[in-house]
CSV table of C-alpha atoms and ligand atoms in Angstrom, one decimal:
chain,number,residue,atom,x,y,z
A,1,UNK,CA,90.5,95.6,69.5
A,2,UNK,CA,93.4,93.4,68.6
A,3,UNK,CA,95.2,92.8,71.9
A,4,UNK,CA,94.7,89.7,73.9
A,5,UNK,CA,93.5,90.4,77.5
A,6,UNK,CA,95.7,89.2,80.3
A,7,UNK,CA,93.3,87.8,82.8
A,8,UNK,CA,94.9,88.5,86.2
A,9,UNK,CA,91.8,87.5,88.1
A,10,UNK,CA,91.9,83.9,86.6
A,11,UNK,CA,95.7,83.7,87.1
A,12,UNK,CA,95.4,84.8,90.7
A,13,UNK,CA,92.6,82.2,91.3
A,14,UNK,CA,94.9,79.4,89.9
A,15,UNK,CA,97.8,80.7,92.1
A,16,UNK,CA,95.6,80.6,95.2
A,17,UNK,CA,94.6,77.0,94.3
A,18,UNK,CA,98.3,76.0,94.2
A,19,UNK,CA,98.9,77.8,97.5
A,20,UNK,CA,96.0,75.9,99.1
A,21,UNK,CA,97.5,72.6,98.1
A,22,UNK,CA,100.9,73.6,99.5
A,23,UNK,CA,99.3,75.0,102.7
A,24,UNK,CA,97.6,71.7,103.5
A,25,UNK,CA,100.8,69.7,102.8
A,26,UNK,CA,102.7,72.2,105.0
A,27,UNK,CA,100.2,71.7,107.8
A,28,UNK,CA,100.6,67.9,107.6
A,29,UNK,CA,104.4,68.2,107.6
A,30,UNK,CA,104.8,71.0,110.2
A,31,UNK,CA,102.0,70.1,112.5
A,32,UNK,CA,100.7,73.6,112.3
A,33,UNK,CA,99.2,76.0,109.8
A,34,UNK,CA,101.3,78.6,108.0
A,35,UNK,CA,100.4,82.0,109.6
A,36,UNK,CA,100.2,85.6,108.3
A,37,UNK,CA,99.9,88.5,110.8
A,38,UNK,CA,98.4,91.7,109.4
A,39,UNK,CA,98.7,94.9,111.5
A,40,UNK,CA,96.3,97.8,110.8
A,41,UNK,CA,96.7,101.1,112.6
A,42,UNK,CA,93.8,103.5,112.4
A,43,UNK,CA,90.6,103.6,110.4
A,44,UNK,CA,91.5,104.4,106.9
A,45,UNK,CA,88.6,102.9,104.9
A,46,UNK,CA,90.6,101.6,101.9
A,47,UNK,CA,93.1,99.9,104.3
A,48,UNK,CA,90.3,98.3,106.2
A,49,UNK,CA,89.0,96.8,103.0
A,50,UNK,CA,92.5,95.5,102.0
A,51,UNK,CA,93.0,94.0,105.4
A,52,UNK,CA,89.6,92.3,105.4
A,53,UNK,CA,90.3,90.8,102.0
A,54,UNK,CA,93.8,89.7,103.0
A,55,UNK,CA,92.4,87.9,106.1
A,56,UNK,CA,89.6,86.2,104.1
A,57,UNK,CA,91.9,85.0,101.4
A,58,UNK,CA,94.5,83.8,103.9
A,59,UNK,CA,91.9,81.6,105.6
A,60,UNK,CA,90.4,80.4,102.3
A,61,UNK,CA,93.9,79.1,101.3
A,62,UNK,CA,94.1,77.1,104.5
A,63,UNK,CA,96.5,79.4,106.4
A,64,UNK,CA,96.1,81.1,109.8
A,65,UNK,CA,95.3,84.8,109.8
A,66,UNK,CA,96.2,87.0,112.8
A,67,UNK,CA,94.7,90.4,112.6
A,68,UNK,CA,95.9,93.2,114.9
A,69,UNK,CA,93.8,96.3,114.7
A,70,UNK,CA,95.2,99.2,116.7
A,71,UNK,CA,93.6,102.7,117.3
A,72,UNK,CA,95.1,105.6,115.3
A,73,UNK,CA,96.5,107.2,118.4
A,74,UNK,CA,98.7,104.1,119.2
A,75,UNK,CA,102.2,105.2,120.0
A,76,UNK,CA,105.1,104.2,117.7
A,77,UNK,CA,106.7,102.4,120.6
A,78,UNK,CA,103.6,100.2,121.1
A,79,UNK,CA,103.5,99.3,117.4
A,80,UNK,CA,107.2,98.4,117.5
A,81,UNK,CA,106.6,96.3,120.6
A,82,UNK,CA,103.8,94.4,118.7
A,83,UNK,CA,106.1,93.8,115.7
A,84,UNK,CA,108.8,92.4,118.1
A,85,UNK,CA,106.2,90.1,119.6
A,86,UNK,CA,105.2,88.9,116.1
A,87,UNK,CA,108.9,88.4,115.2
A,88,UNK,CA,109.3,86.1,118.1
A,89,UNK,CA,106.0,84.2,117.6
A,90,UNK,CA,106.7,80.8,115.9
A,91,UNK,CA,103.1,80.6,114.7
A,92,UNK,CA,103.7,83.7,112.6
A,93,UNK,CA,105.5,83.2,109.3
A,94,UNK,CA,104.7,86.5,107.6
A,95,UNK,CA,104.2,90.0,109.0
A,96,UNK,CA,102.5,92.8,107.1
A,97,UNK,CA,102.1,96.2,108.5
A,98,UNK,CA,99.4,97.9,106.4
A,99,UNK,CA,100.6,101.3,104.9
A,100,UNK,CA,100.1,104.2,105.2
A,101,UNK,CA,100.7,104.6,108.9
A,102,UNK,CA,99.4,107.6,110.8
A,103,UNK,CA,101.7,110.7,110.4
A,104,UNK,CA,103.2,110.4,113.9
A,105,UNK,CA,104.9,107.1,113.0
A,106,UNK,CA,108.1,106.6,111.0
A,107,UNK,CA,107.2,104.0,108.4
A,108,UNK,CA,110.9,103.2,107.6
A,109,UNK,CA,111.6,102.5,111.3
A,110,UNK,CA,108.6,100.2,111.6
A,111,UNK,CA,109.5,98.3,108.4
A,112,UNK,CA,113.1,98.0,109.6
A,113,UNK,CA,111.8,96.3,112.8
A,114,UNK,CA,110.2,93.4,111.0
A,115,UNK,CA,112.3,90.3,110.8
A,116,UNK,CA,113.4,90.2,107.1
A,117,UNK,CA,112.6,86.5,107.0
A,118,UNK,CA,109.0,87.3,107.9
A,119,UNK,CA,108.8,90.4,105.7
A,120,UNK,CA,106.4,89.0,103.1
A,121,UNK,CA,105.8,92.5,101.7
A,122,UNK,CA,109.5,92.6,100.7
A,123,UNK,CA,109.9,96.2,101.9
A,124,UNK,CA,112.7,95.7,104.5
A,125,UNK,CA,116.0,97.1,103.3
A,126,UNK,CA,117.6,93.7,103.6
A,127,UNK,CA,115.1,92.2,101.1
A,128,UNK,CA,115.6,95.2,98.8
A,129,UNK,CA,119.3,94.4,98.9
A,130,UNK,CA,118.7,90.7,98.4
A,131,UNK,CA,116.6,91.5,95.3
A,132,UNK,CA,119.3,93.9,93.9
A,133,UNK,CA,122.0,91.3,94.4
A,134,UNK,CA,120.1,88.2,93.3
A,135,UNK,CA,119.9,86.6,96.7
A,136,UNK,CA,116.8,84.7,97.8
A,137,UNK,CA,114.5,87.0,99.9
A,138,UNK,CA,111.0,88.4,99.6
A,139,UNK,CA,110.0,90.5,96.6
A,140,UNK,CA,107.2,93.2,96.8
A,141,UNK,CA,103.9,91.5,95.8
A,142,UNK,CA,102.6,93.8,93.0
A,143,UNK,CA,105.8,93.7,90.8
A,144,UNK,CA,106.3,90.0,91.4
A,145,UNK,CA,102.7,89.5,90.3
A,146,UNK,CA,103.4,91.5,87.1
A,147,UNK,CA,106.4,89.3,86.3
A,148,UNK,CA,104.3,86.2,86.8
A,149,UNK,CA,101.7,87.5,84.3
A,150,UNK,CA,104.4,88.5,81.8
A,151,UNK,CA,106.1,85.1,82.0
A,152,UNK,CA,102.8,83.3,81.6
A,153,UNK,CA,102.0,85.5,78.6
A,154,UNK,CA,105.4,85.6,76.9
A,155,UNK,CA,107.5,82.7,78.2
A,156,UNK,CA,111.1,83.9,78.3
A,157,UNK,CA,111.5,87.6,78.7
A,158,UNK,CA,115.2,87.4,77.8
A,159,UNK,CA,116.5,90.2,75.5
A,160,UNK,CA,113.2,92.1,75.4
A,161,UNK,CA,113.2,95.9,75.8
A,162,UNK,CA,111.1,96.9,78.8
A,163,UNK,CA,110.1,100.4,80.0
A,164,UNK,CA,108.8,100.8,83.6
A,165,UNK,CA,107.0,104.1,84.1
A,166,UNK,CA,107.4,105.0,87.8
A,167,UNK,CA,110.3,104.6,90.2
A,168,UNK,CA,108.5,104.1,93.6
A,169,UNK,CA,110.1,101.7,96.1
A,170,UNK,CA,106.9,99.7,96.1
A,171,UNK,CA,106.4,99.1,92.4
A,172,UNK,CA,108.7,100.8,89.9
A,173,UNK,CA,112.2,100.1,91.4
A,174,UNK,CA,111.5,96.4,92.3
A,175,UNK,CA,109.8,95.9,88.9
A,176,UNK,CA,112.9,97.2,87.2
A,177,UNK,CA,115.1,94.8,89.3
A,178,UNK,CA,112.9,91.8,88.5
A,179,UNK,CA,113.0,92.6,84.7
A,180,UNK,CA,116.8,92.9,84.9
A,181,UNK,CA,116.9,89.5,86.5
A,182,UNK,CA,114.8,88.2,83.6
A,183,UNK,CA,117.5,89.6,81.2
A,184,UNK,CA,115.4,92.4,79.8
A,185,UNK,CA,117.0,95.7,78.7
A,186,UNK,CA,115.3,98.0,81.2
A,187,UNK,CA,114.5,101.7,81.0
A,188,UNK,CA,113.0,103.4,84.1
A,189,UNK,CA,110.9,106.5,83.3
A,190,UNK,CA,109.5,109.0,85.8
A,191,UNK,CA,108.2,112.5,86.0
A,192,UNK,CA,111.5,114.1,84.7
A,193,UNK,CA,111.8,111.8,81.7
A,194,UNK,CA,112.1,113.7,78.4
A,195,UNK,CA,109.7,112.6,75.6
A,196,UNK,CA,108.0,109.8,77.4
A,197,UNK,CA,106.0,108.7,74.4
A,198,UNK,CA,109.2,108.2,72.4
A,199,UNK,CA,110.7,106.1,75.2
A,200,UNK,CA,107.6,104.0,75.5
A,201,UNK,CA,107.5,103.4,71.8
A,202,UNK,CA,110.7,101.5,71.9
A,203,UNK,CA,109.5,98.9,74.4
A,204,UNK,CA,108.4,95.3,73.9
A,205,UNK,CA,107.1,95.4,77.5
A,206,UNK,CA,105.5,98.5,79.1
A,207,UNK,CA,104.8,98.6,82.8
A,208,UNK,CA,102.8,101.6,83.9
A,209,UNK,CA,102.9,102.5,87.6
A,210,UNK,CA,102.3,106.2,87.7
A,211,UNK,CA,99.0,106.9,89.4
A,212,UNK,CA,97.7,109.1,86.5
A,213,UNK,CA,94.4,108.0,84.9
A,214,UNK,CA,94.7,106.8,81.3
A,215,UNK,CA,98.0,108.7,80.8
A,216,UNK,CA,99.7,106.2,78.4
A,217,UNK,CA,98.0,106.5,75.0
A,218,UNK,CA,97.7,103.9,72.3
A,219,UNK,CA,99.9,105.9,69.9
A,220,UNK,CA,102.8,105.6,72.4
A,221,UNK,CA,102.7,101.8,72.2
A,222,UNK,CA,104.8,99.7,69.8
A,223,UNK,CA,102.5,97.4,67.8
A,224,UNK,CA,102.4,94.0,69.4
A,225,UNK,CA,103.9,95.1,72.8
A,226,UNK,CA,102.8,93.7,76.1
A,227,UNK,CA,101.3,96.3,78.4
A,228,UNK,CA,101.0,95.8,82.1
A,229,UNK,CA,98.8,98.5,83.8
A,230,UNK,CA,99.5,98.7,87.5
A,231,UNK,CA,97.5,101.9,88.0
A,232,UNK,CA,94.3,102.0,90.0
A,233,UNK,CA,92.6,105.3,89.7
A,234,UNK,CA,89.0,106.2,90.7
A,235,UNK,CA,87.4,108.7,88.3
A,236,UNK,CA,83.9,110.0,87.8
A,237,UNK,CA,81.6,107.6,86.1
A,238,UNK,CA,79.1,108.3,83.3
A,239,UNK,CA,76.3,108.5,85.8
A,240,UNK,CA,76.3,111.4,88.3
A,241,UNK,CA,77.5,110.4,91.7
A,242,UNK,CA,79.0,107.1,90.4
A,243,UNK,CA,82.7,106.4,90.0
A,244,UNK,CA,84.7,103.8,88.1
A,245,UNK,CA,88.2,102.4,88.2
A,246,UNK,CA,90.7,103.1,85.4
A,247,UNK,CA,94.4,102.3,85.0
A,248,UNK,CA,97.4,104.5,84.0
A,249,UNK,CA,96.9,103.3,80.4
A,250,UNK,CA,94.2,104.4,78.0
A,251,UNK,CA,92.8,100.9,77.5
A,252,UNK,CA,90.5,101.9,74.6
A,253,UNK,CA,93.4,103.1,72.4
A,254,UNK,CA,96.2,100.9,73.7
A,255,UNK,CA,94.2,97.7,73.2
A,256,UNK,CA,94.0,98.4,69.5
A,257,UNK,CA,97.8,98.4,69.2
A,258,UNK,CA,99.2,96.2,71.9
A,259,UNK,CA,99.7,92.4,71.5
A,260,UNK,CA,98.5,91.8,75.0
A,261,UNK,CA,97.2,94.0,77.8
A,262,UNK,CA,96.0,93.8,81.4
A,263,UNK,CA,92.6,95.4,82.1
A,264,UNK,CA,91.7,97.5,85.1
A,265,UNK,CA,90.1,96.1,87.1
A,266,UNK,CA,90.9,92.4,86.7
A,267,UNK,CA,94.5,92.6,85.7
A,268,UNK,CA,97.3,93.3,88.1
A,269,UNK,CA,95.0,94.2,91.0
A,270,UNK,CA,94.0,90.6,92.0
A,271,UNK,CA,97.6,89.4,91.8
A,272,UNK,CA,98.8,91.5,94.8
A,273,UNK,CA,97.1,89.5,97.6
A,274,UNK,CA,97.6,86.2,95.8
A,275,UNK,CA,101.4,86.9,95.7
A,276,UNK,CA,101.3,87.9,99.4
A,277,UNK,CA,99.9,84.5,100.2
A,278,UNK,CA,102.6,82.9,97.9
A,279,UNK,CA,105.3,84.8,99.9
A,280,UNK,CA,103.7,83.6,103.2
A,281,UNK,CA,103.7,79.9,102.2
A,282,UNK,CA,107.3,80.4,101.0
A,283,UNK,CA,108.2,82.0,104.4
A,284,UNK,CA,106.5,79.2,106.3
A,285,UNK,CA,108.6,76.5,104.5
A,286,UNK,CA,111.8,78.4,105.0
A,287,UNK,CA,111.1,79.1,108.7
A,288,UNK,CA,110.2,75.5,109.3
A,289,UNK,CA,113.1,74.2,107.3
A,290,UNK,CA,110.8,72.2,104.9
A,291,UNK,CA,111.9,72.0,101.3
A,292,UNK,CA,109.8,73.7,98.6
A,293,UNK,CA,110.4,74.2,94.9
A,294,UNK,CA,109.6,78.0,95.0
A,295,UNK,CA,110.0,78.4,91.3
A,296,UNK,CA,107.2,76.0,90.6
A,297,UNK,CA,104.5,78.0,92.5
B,301,NDP,P1,104.0,106.7,93.5
B,301,NDP,O1,103.1,107.9,93.5
B,301,NDP,O2,104.8,106.3,94.6
B,301,NDP,O3,104.9,106.8,92.2
B,301,NDP,C1,104.5,107.3,91.0
B,301,NDP,C2,105.7,107.3,90.0
B,301,NDP,O4,105.2,107.8,88.8
B,301,NDP,C3,106.8,108.2,90.4
B,301,NDP,O5,108.0,107.6,90.2
B,301,NDP,C4,106.6,109.5,89.6
B,301,NDP,O6,107.8,110.1,89.2
B,301,NDP,C5,106.0,108.9,88.3
B,301,NDP,N1,105.2,109.9,87.6
B,301,NDP,C6,104.3,110.7,88.1
B,301,NDP,N2,103.8,111.5,87.1
B,301,NDP,C7,104.5,111.1,86.0
B,301,NDP,C8,104.4,111.6,84.6
B,301,NDP,N3,103.6,112.6,84.2
B,301,NDP,N4,105.2,111.0,83.7
B,301,NDP,C9,106.1,110.0,84.1
B,301,NDP,N5,106.1,109.5,85.3
B,301,NDP,C10,105.4,110.1,86.3
B,301,NDP,O7,102.9,105.5,93.1
B,301,NDP,P2,103.0,103.9,93.3
B,301,NDP,O8,104.2,103.4,92.6
B,301,NDP,O9,102.8,103.6,94.7
B,301,NDP,O10,101.7,103.5,92.5
B,301,NDP,C11,101.6,103.7,91.1
B,301,NDP,C12,100.2,103.3,90.7
B,301,NDP,O11,100.0,101.9,90.9
B,301,NDP,C13,99.0,104.0,91.4
B,301,NDP,O12,97.9,104.2,90.5
B,301,NDP,C14,98.6,103.0,92.5
B,301,NDP,O13,97.3,103.1,92.9
B,301,NDP,C15,98.9,101.7,91.8
B,301,NDP,N6,99.2,100.5,92.6
B,301,NDP,C16,98.5,99.4,92.4
B,301,NDP,C17,98.7,98.3,93.1
B,301,NDP,C18,98.0,97.0,92.8
B,301,NDP,O14,97.8,96.2,93.6
B,301,NDP,N7,97.6,96.8,91.5
B,301,NDP,C19,99.7,98.3,94.2
B,301,NDP,C20,100.5,99.5,94.3
B,301,NDP,C21,100.2,100.6,93.5
B,301,NDP,P3,108.8,110.9,90.2
B,301,NDP,O15,109.5,109.8,91.0
B,301,NDP,O16,109.7,111.6,89.4
B,301,NDP,O17,107.9,111.7,91.1
């Protein structure tokens, strides 16, 4: 193996430490803790784990965690009313509605009801527009985490050729916007892309956000390229009845060619919640009118 491993777990731990320092300074200045409200509707097991981890890490960073767990049969009107209450609550700086929502709810409508200045997930159309036009807002956590890892690894990204595989609203599209803002030359690939291996081979930076286990092979990668694997796929393990997590990149072959690569698990995954906490402390400072050098976090 020649690639250096990009340790997202360690980077996320450092980020949480910096947020902890900012959170206690915020509490001293504002006379209250920064607060994150997380809303979970229904009993999806994966969502329950995410919400529990978010709550734990929020508290560990010295912020207030408000958890709202609603039954799956909650009406959309009741959920919207809760979001409005959180919008109006001065103790709440960030609001996150855990997706997916039950089928009888309109996710876009729910997201559109969140005050954009408390939308720490960065999914509100106002924040999507702010990102696209270069205005300060909130950027979705996973792609922002990827850019933090890339800048930590490479320094300036200016002029580099980047390929983003995937065009979802949550990862692919905001990732492309962020890389454009870093002055990369960006190609966005998706399921209709012709000759994907050839497209990937041109890239100095490859971001894989596809949801297909180990799809991107080592022979697709330009020697020395930096590979960011966003994928989280559960596949059958070597032992019967056991499963394991793999990314969208075939780590075994890609790590012999790439210059640097994120592992799965332990790469991008741990960054997502850490960036959510980063967005929350940023929201708290903005909402309270307290100055903060956001670029230094
Ligand atoms: P989506 O399913 O929303 O999007 C997948 C994208 O991949 C689509 O744009 C799709 O193209 C494209 N795609 C599918 N098949 C191919 C193919 N054969 N060749 C090229 N492109 C293809 O997924 P998400 O963006 O939500 O997530 C992507 C991955 O990232 C998943 O594994 C998910 O679990 C993981 N993830 C990890 C997070 C983390 O915290 N680390 C957070 C969020 C996601 P098209 O648009 O044409 O259909």
